Amino acid sequence: MEREHLQSRLGFIFLSAGCAIGCGNVWKFPWIVGQSGGGAFVLVYLICLAVLGLPIMTMEFAVGRASQAGLLGMYPRLEKPGQKWHIHGTVGLIGNICLLAFYSVVTGWMICYFCRFVSGRTAGLSFGGMISSPAVNVTYLALTMIISIVILCFNLQKGLERVIKYMMSALLILILVLAVRSCLLDGAAGGIRFYLMPDFSKLTPQVIVSAMNQAFFTLSIGMGGVAIFGSYIDKSHSLMGESLYVILLDTFVAITAGLIIFPACFTYGVEVNAGPSLLFDTMAVVFSHMEGGRLWGSLFFLFMVFAALSTELTVLEAIIAAVREKTGWKRPFTGVVCGLSIFLLALTTALGFSVWHFQPFAEGTVWLDFWDFIVSTNILPLGSLCFALFCTTRIGWGWDGFVAEANAGKGLKIKAWMRPLFSYVVPAIILVLYIYGLITFPWR
């Protein structure tokens, strides 16, 4: 099967950023910040992006570009005979599937709220009412999958690359407009202080673990989803520089999303620690009190739809590419098969609040928490550890092979002094925080 390639460097950066930018930035990040005490969490999160996120993303891009393969083919082309690194490729594929098992439903929620604001049907709109309705959840899940399949049935350049370029450009414009509007509200100063001024008394080991997991989740690193886009580009630019561009775009969206939400929360006196419902219930209240609220609400949830769909499309692309490499199927047929399979699996989340009750952990947890635990708490950090060990140790690809690939082309290079950071500091931090996270996880 002839390998597809991206048309431009901008397409690669936007696609990779699209994989990273999504509900992790604009839905999960704000409510975790709210529950974790604000500015101290944000500071640790930024440190995790720099110390852990940048090295791991560079490694994942390097594995993808060197192998010119997706999830199931990248390790077999680089590992030595008899090695078992390819098991991580299979686990990564499972992780991407588990991610879409709840992410597709969350994307549907964004589309639902957008449609309600555009049509002016916001009376009685609530997060609890939405998730407890089987018809609403299944309908918008189906709509999400149909949109995704239709786009991904076209070839890479005419389908995914073209759509993501327009979507990301619109997303960046919308988020700037909304942030400026929110920061001009009367009570914005209090929200900005809470969000950006660290209160170190609220900094606990659990907050640090949450910041690491959030950094991995928001960048979508550790599952091979980023590697697939490395396999679509040439060697004209070094990969550490490209990773930095992607992380800066991702961080800009996450931080700016907070500048939309927290000033609005403080202005209208709504709780910032509401959890997953923060973005939905809180922002619905905000827009109901704001002059021109229907317009601003429509723009806000249009931005949310673009952010969510960008990750939905890029993660599904990674799954489709893996299946195509294994089977040789044509893109349209593979897209339909993969999309339908994800839809059926995601029904657990869509119906988990109303019909299919399942409490995997502490009281009140549901299917969404189960899938998120598999992905965020386990596969993302362990997968990132796997990439680190594979790229820096003799029992894997090795430091020399990794650096040669990562430094090919013009741009920011990996220096010799960085080797201890990549080889020892990054794996050690991931392992310690992962173990602590499991020990302190609220199992019951």
Short mmCIF file of C-alpha atoms in Angstrom, two decimals:
data_model
loop_
_atom_site.label_atom_id
_atom_site.label_comp_id
_atom_site.label_asym_id
_atom_site.label_seq_id
_atom_site.Cartn_x
_atom_site.Cartn_y
_atom_site.Cartn_z
CA MET A 1 0.00 0.00 0.00
CA GLU A 2 1.45 3.37 -1.04
CA ARG A 3 2.04 5.63 1.96
CA GLU A 4 0.16 8.93 2.03
CA HIS A 5 1.98 12.16 2.87
CA LEU A 6 0.97 15.63 3.97
CA GLN A 7 1.05 18.48 1.48
CA SER A 8 2.70 21.10 3.70
CA ARG A 9 4.58 21.74 6.92
CA LEU A 10 1.67 23.88 8.14
CA GLY A 11 -0.62 20.91 7.59
CA PHE A 12 1.67 18.74 9.74
CA ILE A 13 1.84 21.30 12.56
CA PHE A 14 -1.93 21.87 12.51
CA LEU A 15 -2.66 18.14 12.35
CA SER A 16 -0.30 17.37 15.22
CA ALA A 17 -1.67 20.32 17.19
CA GLY A 18 -5.19 19.17 16.33
CA CYS A 19 -4.40 15.78 17.85
CA ALA A 20 -3.21 17.57 20.99
CA ILE A 21 -5.77 20.40 21.10
CA GLY A 22 -9.18 19.13 22.08
CA CYS A 23 -11.43 18.43 25.04
CA GLY A 24 -8.31 17.91 27.14
CA ASN A 25 -7.53 21.62 26.73
CA VAL A 26 -10.92 23.23 26.80
CA TRP A 27 -13.11 20.84 28.82
CA LYS A 28 -10.88 18.77 31.12
CA PHE A 29 -8.10 21.31 31.77
CA PRO A 30 -10.34 24.09 33.21
CA TRP A 31 -12.29 21.83 35.55
CA ILE A 32 -9.13 20.13 36.84
CA VAL A 33 -7.61 23.59 37.41
CA GLY A 34 -10.76 24.56 39.30
CA GLN A 35 -10.64 21.47 41.51
CA SER A 36 -6.85 21.66 42.02
CA GLY A 37 -6.68 25.18 43.40
CA GLY A 38 -5.90 27.29 40.35
CA GLY A 39 -2.52 28.86 39.64
CA ALA A 40 -0.28 26.32 41.43
CA PHE A 41 -1.66 23.51 39.25
CA VAL A 42 -1.17 25.62 36.11
CA LEU A 43 2.48 26.25 37.01
CA VAL A 44 3.23 22.55 37.58
CA TYR A 45 1.35 21.68 34.38
CA LEU A 46 3.57 24.04 32.37
CA ILE A 47 6.69 22.53 33.95
CA CYS A 48 5.47 19.02 33.03
CA LEU A 49 4.92 20.14 29.43
CA ALA A 50 8.50 21.43 29.19
CA VAL A 51 10.32 18.69 31.11
CA LEU A 52 8.25 15.66 30.07
CA GLY A 53 6.01 16.65 27.15
CA LEU A 54 8.66 18.08 24.82
CA PRO A 55 11.07 15.10 25.06
CA ILE A 56 8.32 12.48 24.72
CA MET A 57 6.66 14.20 21.75
CA THR A 58 10.04 14.48 20.01
CA MET A 59 10.65 10.77 20.58
CA GLU A 60 7.22 9.79 19.31
CA PHE A 61 7.59 11.90 16.16
CA ALA A 62 11.03 10.35 15.59
CA VAL A 63 9.73 6.80 15.85
CA GLY A 64 6.95 7.60 13.39
CA ARG A 65 9.16 9.37 10.83
CA ALA A 66 11.96 6.80 10.96
CA SER A 67 9.61 3.84 10.59
CA GLN A 68 7.24 5.47 8.06
CA ALA A 69 4.54 3.39 9.71
CA GLY A 70 1.62 3.63 12.08
CA LEU A 71 0.82 2.06 15.43
CA LEU A 72 1.29 -1.59 14.49
CA GLY A 73 4.19 -1.14 12.07
CA MET A 74 6.47 1.40 13.76
CA TYR A 75 8.23 -0.86 16.26
CA PRO A 76 8.78 -3.91 13.98
CA ARG A 77 10.72 -1.68 11.56
CA LEU A 78 13.04 -0.28 14.25
CA GLU A 79 13.39 -2.93 16.96
CA LYS A 80 16.09 -5.59 16.89
CA PRO A 81 15.22 -9.23 16.09
CA GLY A 82 13.54 -11.01 18.97
CA GLN A 83 12.55 -7.85 20.84
CA LYS A 84 8.99 -7.25 22.03
CA TRP A 85 8.64 -3.47 21.78
CA HIS A 86 5.90 -3.96 19.20
CA ILE A 87 3.56 -4.98 22.04
CA HIS A 88 3.40 -1.29 22.92
CA GLY A 89 2.09 -0.60 19.41
CA THR A 90 -0.85 -2.92 20.04
CA VAL A 91 -1.45 -1.38 23.47
CA GLY A 92 -1.32 2.08 21.86
CA LEU A 93 -3.98 1.06 19.36
CA ILE A 94 -6.17 -0.21 22.21
CA GLY A 95 -5.56 3.07 24.04
CA ASN A 96 -6.69 5.16 21.08
CA ILE A 97 -9.83 3.05 20.80
CA CYS A 98 -10.54 3.43 24.53
CA LEU A 99 -9.99 7.19 24.24
CA LEU A 100 -12.65 7.49 21.53
CA ALA A 101 -14.97 5.28 23.59
CA PHE A 102 -15.62 8.33 25.78
CA TYR A 103 -14.19 11.19 23.75
CA SER A 104 -16.71 10.69 20.93
CA VAL A 105 -19.54 11.12 23.43
CA VAL A 106 -17.99 14.30 24.88
CA THR A 107 -17.64 15.67 21.34
CA GLY A 108 -21.33 14.96 20.87
CA TRP A 109 -22.09 17.01 23.98
CA MET A 110 -20.27 19.98 22.44
CA ILE A 111 -22.29 19.66 19.23
CA CYS A 112 -25.51 19.38 21.25
CA TYR A 113 -24.85 22.59 23.19
CA PHE A 114 -23.82 24.41 20.01
CA CYS A 115 -27.06 23.41 18.28
CA ARG A 116 -29.14 24.47 21.29
CA PHE A 117 -27.50 27.91 21.47
CA VAL A 118 -27.72 28.53 17.73
CA SER A 119 -31.40 27.65 17.72
CA GLY A 120 -32.09 29.62 20.91
CA ARG A 121 -33.42 26.54 22.73
CA THR A 122 -31.45 27.08 25.95
CA ALA A 123 -34.36 27.15 28.41
CA GLY A 124 -33.98 24.21 30.79
CA LEU A 125 -30.63 23.26 29.27
CA SER A 126 -28.46 21.44 31.81
CA PHE A 127 -25.52 19.06 31.79
CA GLY A 128 -27.35 16.57 34.03
CA GLY A 129 -30.40 16.58 31.83
CA MET A 130 -28.33 16.07 28.70
CA ILE A 131 -26.22 13.13 29.92
CA SER A 132 -29.21 11.35 31.46
CA SER A 133 -31.10 11.33 28.13
CA PRO A 134 -30.29 8.18 26.10
CA ALA A 135 -31.80 9.69 22.94
CA VAL A 136 -29.69 12.87 23.14
CA ASN A 137 -26.46 11.02 23.89
CA VAL A 138 -26.87 8.41 21.15
CA THR A 139 -28.08 10.91 18.55
CA TYR A 140 -25.13 13.26 18.96
CA LEU A 141 -22.66 10.39 19.26
CA ALA A 142 -23.96 9.10 15.92
CA LEU A 143 -23.67 12.59 14.40
CA THR A 144 -20.05 12.86 15.62
CA MET A 145 -19.12 9.54 14.04
CA ILE A 146 -20.88 10.34 10.74
CA ILE A 147 -19.04 13.68 10.42
CA SER A 148 -15.71 12.00 11.24
CA ILE A 149 -16.18 9.09 8.83
CA VAL A 150 -17.23 11.32 5.94
CA ILE A 151 -14.14 13.53 6.32
CA LEU A 152 -11.71 10.62 6.76
CA CYS A 153 -13.04 8.68 3.78
CA PHE A 154 -11.26 11.18 1.51
CA ASN A 155 -7.51 10.86 1.04
CA LEU A 156 -5.20 12.47 3.59
CA GLN A 157 -4.56 15.77 1.77
CA LYS A 158 -8.09 16.40 0.47
CA GLY A 159 -9.83 15.18 3.62
CA LEU A 160 -8.18 15.47 7.01
CA GLU A 161 -5.39 17.96 6.17
CA ARG A 162 -7.69 20.41 4.39
CA VAL A 163 -10.43 20.31 7.04
CA ILE A 164 -8.01 20.66 9.98
CA LYS A 165 -6.31 23.71 8.42
CA TYR A 166 -9.61 25.59 8.23
CA MET A 167 -10.84 24.26 11.57
CA MET A 168 -7.67 25.20 13.48
CA SER A 169 -7.53 28.67 11.91
CA ALA A 170 -11.14 29.33 12.93
CA LEU A 171 -10.49 27.88 16.40
CA LEU A 172 -7.57 30.25 17.08
CA ILE A 173 -9.59 33.30 15.97
CA LEU A 174 -12.63 32.30 18.04
CA ILE A 175 -10.67 31.65 21.22
CA LEU A 176 -8.94 35.04 21.04
CA VAL A 177 -12.24 36.88 20.54
CA LEU A 178 -13.89 35.00 23.42
CA ALA A 179 -10.93 35.50 25.80
CA VAL A 180 -10.86 39.25 25.17
CA ARG A 181 -14.62 39.42 25.77
CA SER A 182 -14.36 37.45 29.02
CA CYS A 183 -11.39 39.43 30.37
CA LEU A 184 -13.34 42.68 29.93
CA LEU A 185 -16.11 41.52 32.29
CA ASP A 186 -16.51 43.40 35.59
CA GLY A 187 -15.26 40.60 37.85
CA ALA A 188 -12.54 39.31 35.55
CA ALA A 189 -9.65 40.34 37.82
CA GLY A 190 -10.61 37.85 40.53
CA GLY A 191 -10.81 35.00 38.05
CA ILE A 192 -7.46 35.89 36.50
CA ARG A 193 -5.80 36.01 39.97
CA PHE A 194 -7.21 32.59 40.88
CA TYR A 195 -6.12 31.15 37.55
CA LEU A 196 -2.64 32.61 37.13
CA MET A 197 -1.39 33.47 40.65
CA PRO A 198 0.00 30.30 42.29
CA ASP A 199 -1.14 29.48 45.83
CA PHE A 200 1.51 26.97 46.88
CA SER A 201 -0.47 25.95 49.97
CA LYS A 202 -2.73 24.05 47.56
CA LEU A 203 0.17 22.18 45.94
CA THR A 204 0.03 18.50 46.95
CA PRO A 205 1.62 15.34 45.49
CA GLN A 206 -1.76 14.45 44.01
CA VAL A 207 -1.91 17.81 42.23
CA ILE A 208 1.52 17.09 40.73
CA VAL A 209 0.37 13.66 39.51
CA SER A 210 -2.78 15.21 38.04
CA ALA A 211 -0.65 17.83 36.26
CA MET A 212 1.55 15.13 34.68
CA ASN A 213 -1.42 13.05 33.56
CA GLN A 214 -3.10 16.17 32.19
CA ALA A 215 0.06 17.12 30.26
CA PHE A 216 0.15 13.68 28.62
CA PHE A 217 -3.61 13.72 27.98
CA THR A 218 -3.68 17.18 26.45
CA LEU A 219 -0.73 16.37 24.13
CA SER A 220 -2.10 12.89 23.28
CA ILE A 221 1.39 11.43 23.70
CA GLY A 222 2.24 7.89 24.72
CA MET A 223 -0.25 6.00 22.52
CA GLY A 224 1.33 6.39 19.09
CA GLY A 225 -1.35 8.77 17.83
CA VAL A 226 1.28 11.49 17.40
CA ALA A 227 3.75 9.09 15.73
CA ILE A 228 1.44 8.57 12.76
CA PHE A 229 1.80 12.24 11.78
CA GLY A 230 5.57 11.96 12.07
CA SER A 231 5.32 9.21 9.47
CA TYR A 232 3.53 11.57 7.07
CA ILE A 233 6.35 14.18 6.84
CA ASP A 234 9.79 14.48 5.25
CA LYS A 235 13.14 15.22 6.87
CA SER A 236 13.37 18.92 6.04
CA HIS A 237 12.87 20.05 9.65
CA SER A 238 14.21 18.72 12.95
CA LEU A 239 11.62 17.18 15.24
CA MET A 240 12.35 18.95 18.50
CA GLY A 241 11.55 22.28 16.86
CA GLU A 242 8.34 20.89 15.36
CA SER A 243 7.36 19.46 18.76
CA LEU A 244 7.93 22.85 20.35
CA TYR A 245 5.59 24.53 17.85
CA VAL A 246 2.88 21.96 18.54
CA ILE A 247 3.23 22.29 22.32
CA LEU A 248 3.15 26.10 22.15
CA LEU A 249 -0.06 25.99 20.11
CA ASP A 250 -1.57 23.42 22.48
CA THR A 251 -0.58 25.44 25.57
CA PHE A 252 -1.87 28.67 24.08
CA VAL A 253 -5.31 27.12 23.58
CA ALA A 254 -5.41 25.55 27.06
CA ILE A 255 -4.32 28.72 28.87
CA THR A 256 -6.62 30.92 26.78
CA ALA A 257 -9.57 28.58 27.46
CA GLY A 258 -9.03 29.27 31.16
CA LEU A 259 -9.04 33.00 30.44
CA ILE A 260 -12.50 32.53 28.95
CA ILE A 261 -13.95 30.46 31.78
CA PHE A 262 -12.53 31.73 35.09
CA PRO A 263 -13.13 35.48 34.63
CA ALA A 264 -16.70 34.62 33.64
CA CYS A 265 -17.12 32.36 36.70
CA PHE A 266 -15.96 35.06 39.11
CA THR A 267 -18.04 37.74 37.42
CA TYR A 268 -21.28 35.80 37.75
CA GLY A 269 -20.52 34.10 41.08
CA VAL A 270 -20.53 30.49 39.90
CA GLU A 271 -18.41 27.71 41.40
CA VAL A 272 -15.08 26.89 39.74
CA ASN A 273 -14.81 23.40 41.25
CA ALA A 274 -17.92 21.94 39.62
CA GLY A 275 -15.92 19.19 37.88
CA PRO A 276 -16.87 17.82 34.43
CA SER A 277 -20.03 19.94 34.30
CA LEU A 278 -18.04 23.20 34.73
CA LEU A 279 -17.85 24.05 31.06
CA PHE A 280 -21.49 23.18 30.36
CA ASP A 281 -23.57 24.35 33.31
CA THR A 282 -21.31 27.24 34.28
CA MET A 283 -20.96 28.68 30.81
CA ALA A 284 -24.67 28.26 30.12
CA VAL A 285 -25.37 30.35 33.23
CA VAL A 286 -22.77 32.93 32.16
CA PHE A 287 -24.22 33.35 28.68
CA SER A 288 -27.76 33.55 30.02
CA HIS A 289 -26.73 36.67 32.00
CA MET A 290 -24.50 38.21 29.35
CA GLU A 291 -25.73 40.77 26.84
CA GLY A 292 -25.83 39.05 23.46
CA GLY A 293 -25.53 35.73 25.29
CA ARG A 294 -26.99 33.66 22.47
CA LEU A 295 -24.36 34.92 20.02
CA TRP A 296 -21.46 34.56 22.46
CA GLY A 297 -22.71 31.14 23.56
CA SER A 298 -22.97 29.98 19.95
CA LEU A 299 -19.43 31.19 19.22
CA PHE A 300 -18.08 29.56 22.40
CA PHE A 301 -19.56 26.15 21.67
CA LEU A 302 -18.59 26.41 17.99
CA PHE A 303 -15.02 26.81 19.26
CA MET A 304 -15.58 23.78 21.52
CA VAL A 305 -16.86 21.73 18.58
CA PHE A 306 -13.79 22.60 16.50
CA ALA A 307 -11.46 21.72 19.39
CA ALA A 308 -13.18 18.41 20.09
CA LEU A 309 -13.48 17.37 16.44
CA SER A 310 -9.81 18.12 15.76
CA THR A 311 -8.76 15.42 18.22
CA GLU A 312 -11.62 13.08 17.27
CA LEU A 313 -10.49 13.17 13.62
CA THR A 314 -6.76 12.79 14.27
CA VAL A 315 -7.13 9.91 16.75
CA LEU A 316 -9.52 8.11 14.43
CA GLU A 317 -7.02 8.66 11.60
CA ALA A 318 -4.35 6.87 13.68
CA ILE A 319 -6.71 3.91 14.14
CA ILE A 320 -7.66 3.83 10.45
CA ALA A 321 -4.01 4.00 9.38
CA ALA A 322 -3.11 1.07 11.67
CA VAL A 323 -5.95 -1.07 10.37
CA ARG A 324 -5.14 -0.24 6.74
CA GLU A 325 -1.48 -1.20 7.21
CA LYS A 326 -2.53 -4.54 8.66
CA THR A 327 -5.32 -5.38 6.20
CA GLY A 328 -4.62 -3.42 3.00
CA TRP A 329 -8.23 -2.25 2.91
CA LYS A 330 -9.22 0.91 1.04
CA ARG A 331 -9.60 4.10 3.11
CA PRO A 332 -13.42 4.52 2.74
CA PHE A 333 -14.17 0.92 3.77
CA THR A 334 -11.72 1.09 6.68
CA GLY A 335 -13.23 4.39 7.82
CA VAL A 336 -16.74 2.93 7.92
CA VAL A 337 -15.63 -0.23 9.76
CA CYS A 338 -13.58 1.68 12.34
CA GLY A 339 -16.21 4.37 12.80
CA LEU A 340 -19.01 1.85 13.33
CA SER A 341 -16.88 -0.13 15.79
CA ILE A 342 -16.08 3.01 17.82
CA PHE A 343 -19.76 3.98 17.80
CA LEU A 344 -20.79 0.61 19.26
CA LEU A 345 -18.09 0.74 21.95
CA ALA A 346 -18.90 4.36 22.83
CA LEU A 347 -22.51 3.37 23.54
CA THR A 348 -21.21 2.23 26.94
CA THR A 349 -20.40 5.85 27.78
CA ALA A 350 -23.43 7.33 26.03
CA LEU A 351 -25.82 5.07 27.93
CA GLY A 352 -23.72 4.74 31.07
CA PHE A 353 -25.45 7.68 32.78
CA SER A 354 -28.96 6.28 32.29
CA VAL A 355 -29.31 2.68 31.07
CA TRP A 356 -26.06 0.73 31.49
CA HIS A 357 -25.10 1.49 35.07
CA PHE A 358 -21.54 0.55 35.97
CA GLN A 359 -19.60 1.83 38.98
CA PRO A 360 -15.95 0.84 38.45
CA PHE A 361 -14.38 2.81 41.30
CA ALA A 362 -15.63 5.18 44.00
CA GLU A 363 -19.32 5.92 44.43
CA GLY A 364 -20.72 7.89 41.53
CA THR A 365 -18.19 6.76 38.92
CA VAL A 366 -19.44 5.61 35.52
CA TRP A 367 -18.22 4.13 32.22
CA LEU A 368 -16.55 7.42 31.28
CA ASP A 369 -14.37 7.19 34.40
CA PHE A 370 -13.43 3.62 33.51
CA TRP A 371 -12.25 4.50 29.99
CA ASP A 372 -10.48 7.62 31.25
CA PHE A 373 -8.68 5.54 33.92
CA ILE A 374 -7.39 3.14 31.27
CA VAL A 375 -6.16 5.96 29.05
CA SER A 376 -5.11 8.87 31.30
CA THR A 377 -3.92 7.00 34.39
CA ASN A 378 -2.28 4.03 32.68
CA ILE A 379 -1.66 3.90 28.93
CA LEU A 380 -0.52 7.52 28.46
CA PRO A 381 2.17 7.59 31.20
CA LEU A 382 3.29 3.98 30.62
CA GLY A 383 3.33 4.51 26.87
CA SER A 384 5.41 7.66 27.31
CA LEU A 385 7.82 5.66 29.50
CA CYS A 386 8.00 3.04 26.75
CA PHE A 387 8.93 5.62 24.10
CA ALA A 388 11.59 7.07 26.43
CA LEU A 389 13.20 3.70 27.09
CA PHE A 390 13.00 2.59 23.46
CA CYS A 391 14.64 5.77 22.16
CA THR A 392 17.42 6.10 24.74
CA THR A 393 18.55 2.59 25.75
CA ARG A 394 20.64 -0.10 24.08
CA ILE A 395 17.85 -2.63 24.43
CA GLY A 396 15.70 -0.43 22.19
CA TRP A 397 16.33 1.72 19.15
CA GLY A 398 19.15 3.48 21.00
CA TRP A 399 20.22 7.08 21.58
CA ASP A 400 22.30 7.45 18.41
CA GLY A 401 19.55 6.25 16.08
CA PHE A 402 16.97 8.43 17.79
CA VAL A 403 19.10 11.60 17.76
CA ALA A 404 20.10 11.12 14.11
CA GLU A 405 16.43 10.97 13.14
CA ALA A 406 15.25 13.75 15.44
CA ASN A 407 18.02 16.16 14.35
CA ALA A 408 17.62 15.57 10.60
CA GLY A 409 16.65 18.82 8.89
CA LYS A 410 16.88 22.45 9.92
CA GLY A 411 15.65 23.73 13.26
CA LEU A 412 16.10 23.13 16.99
CA LYS A 413 18.50 20.25 17.70
CA ILE A 414 18.91 17.82 20.58
CA LYS A 415 22.26 18.55 22.25
CA ALA A 416 24.62 16.11 23.95
CA TRP A 417 23.98 17.69 27.37
CA MET A 418 20.29 16.78 27.07
CA ARG A 419 20.98 13.04 27.12
CA PRO A 420 20.68 12.63 30.93
CA LEU A 421 17.35 14.49 30.85
CA PHE A 422 15.94 12.27 28.09
CA SER A 423 17.50 9.00 29.33
CA TYR A 424 17.17 9.21 33.11
CA VAL A 425 15.24 12.20 34.43
CA VAL A 426 12.16 11.79 32.20
CA PRO A 427 11.70 8.01 32.79
CA ALA A 428 12.33 8.38 36.54
CA ILE A 429 9.77 11.18 36.97
CA ILE A 430 7.14 9.31 34.95
CA LEU A 431 7.65 6.08 36.92
CA VAL A 432 7.57 7.72 40.35
CA LEU A 433 4.48 9.81 39.61
CA TYR A 434 2.71 6.85 37.97
CA ILE A 435 3.24 4.60 40.99
CA TYR A 436 2.18 7.36 43.40
CA GLY A 437 -0.90 8.00 41.28
CA LEU A 438 -1.97 4.36 41.51
CA ILE A 439 -1.37 4.26 45.27
CA THR A 440 -3.47 7.35 45.88
CA PHE A 441 -6.15 6.66 43.26
CA PRO A 442 -9.69 6.77 44.76
CA TRP A 443 -10.49 3.13 44.11
CA ARG A 444 -13.46 3.03 46.51
#
